Amino acid sequence: MTPPAPAALSGFNALGAAEAEAELLTCCASPAFARAVAGRRPYRDLAELTAAAEAAVLGLGSAEVLAAL
């Protein structure tokens, strides 16, 4: 059985798409990253969110990497 998500993760999962993307843009300025990670919600735990973020970063093109930096 998967343990319940922390309150912050539950709150993130409950955000609207635009709000979730805005939150993600505060840590990575790539719109493609924000769309990809927000679009895979809900996350069961931090490990699942981290894996999605890693996959999203690896999928960025060079223009998006520059935007992220």
Tab-separated table of C-alpha atoms in Angstrom:
chain	number	residue	atom	x	y	z
A	1	MET	CA	0.000	0.000	0.000
A	2	THR	CA	1.296	3.461	-0.931
A	3	PRO	CA	1.475	5.925	1.972
A	4	PRO	CA	-0.704	9.012	1.651
A	5	ALA	CA	0.759	11.998	-0.180
A	6	PRO	CA	2.072	14.841	1.981
A	7	ALA	CA	-0.308	17.785	2.310
A	8	ALA	CA	1.788	19.964	-0.021
A	9	LEU	CA	1.677	17.309	-2.739
A	10	SER	CA	-2.060	16.835	-2.280
A	11	GLY	CA	-2.469	20.594	-2.635
A	12	PHE	CA	-0.361	20.610	-5.797
A	13	ASN	CA	-2.419	17.765	-7.232
A	14	ALA	CA	-5.616	19.736	-6.525
A	15	LEU	CA	-4.530	22.896	-8.376
A	16	GLY	CA	-5.965	23.779	-11.747
A	17	ALA	CA	-3.674	23.195	-14.712
A	18	ALA	CA	-2.666	26.856	-15.084
A	19	GLU	CA	-2.002	27.207	-11.353
A	20	ALA	CA	0.105	24.031	-11.264
A	21	GLU	CA	2.129	25.209	-14.260
A	22	ALA	CA	2.688	28.593	-12.597
A	23	GLU	CA	3.976	26.862	-9.461
A	24	LEU	CA	6.352	24.734	-11.505
A	25	LEU	CA	7.654	27.762	-13.389
A	26	THR	CA	8.957	29.121	-10.072
A	27	CYS	CA	11.535	26.329	-9.970
A	28	CYS	CA	12.145	25.786	-13.697
A	29	ALA	CA	11.395	28.551	-16.207
A	30	SER	CA	10.624	26.166	-19.066
A	31	PRO	CA	6.957	26.192	-20.114
A	32	ALA	CA	7.395	22.742	-21.705
A	33	PHE	CA	8.661	21.376	-18.384
A	34	ALA	CA	5.760	22.928	-16.491
A	35	ARG	CA	3.180	21.556	-18.944
A	36	ALA	CA	4.684	18.069	-18.890
A	37	VAL	CA	4.899	17.783	-15.106
A	38	ALA	CA	1.519	19.403	-14.421
A	39	GLY	CA	-0.090	17.225	-17.061
A	40	ARG	CA	0.911	13.980	-15.361
A	41	ARG	CA	-0.854	14.751	-12.080
A	42	PRO	CA	-1.971	13.412	-9.690
A	43	TYR	CA	1.205	12.162	-8.070
A	44	ARG	CA	1.044	9.517	-5.354
A	45	ASP	CA	4.289	10.567	-3.710
A	46	LEU	CA	7.402	12.694	-4.044
A	47	ALA	CA	9.287	9.897	-5.814
A	48	GLU	CA	6.688	9.814	-8.585
A	49	LEU	CA	6.791	13.612	-8.940
A	50	THR	CA	10.590	13.582	-9.020
A	51	ALA	CA	10.631	10.887	-11.708
A	52	ALA	CA	8.174	12.902	-13.822
A	53	ALA	CA	10.275	16.053	-13.404
A	54	GLU	CA	13.430	14.188	-14.408
A	55	ALA	CA	11.744	12.743	-17.495
A	56	ALA	CA	10.435	16.198	-18.429
A	57	VAL	CA	13.894	17.758	-18.129
A	58	LEU	CA	15.465	15.028	-20.229
A	59	GLY	CA	12.857	15.659	-22.925
A	60	LEU	CA	13.586	19.368	-23.264
A	61	GLY	CA	15.045	20.701	-26.484
A	62	SER	CA	17.939	23.148	-26.469
A	63	ALA	CA	15.660	26.218	-26.613
A	64	GLU	CA	13.732	24.977	-23.592
A	65	VAL	CA	16.953	24.272	-21.684
A	66	LEU	CA	18.023	27.858	-22.331
A	67	ALA	CA	14.631	29.087	-21.124
A	68	ALA	CA	14.934	26.934	-18.026
A	69	LEU	CA	18.304	28.432	-17.174
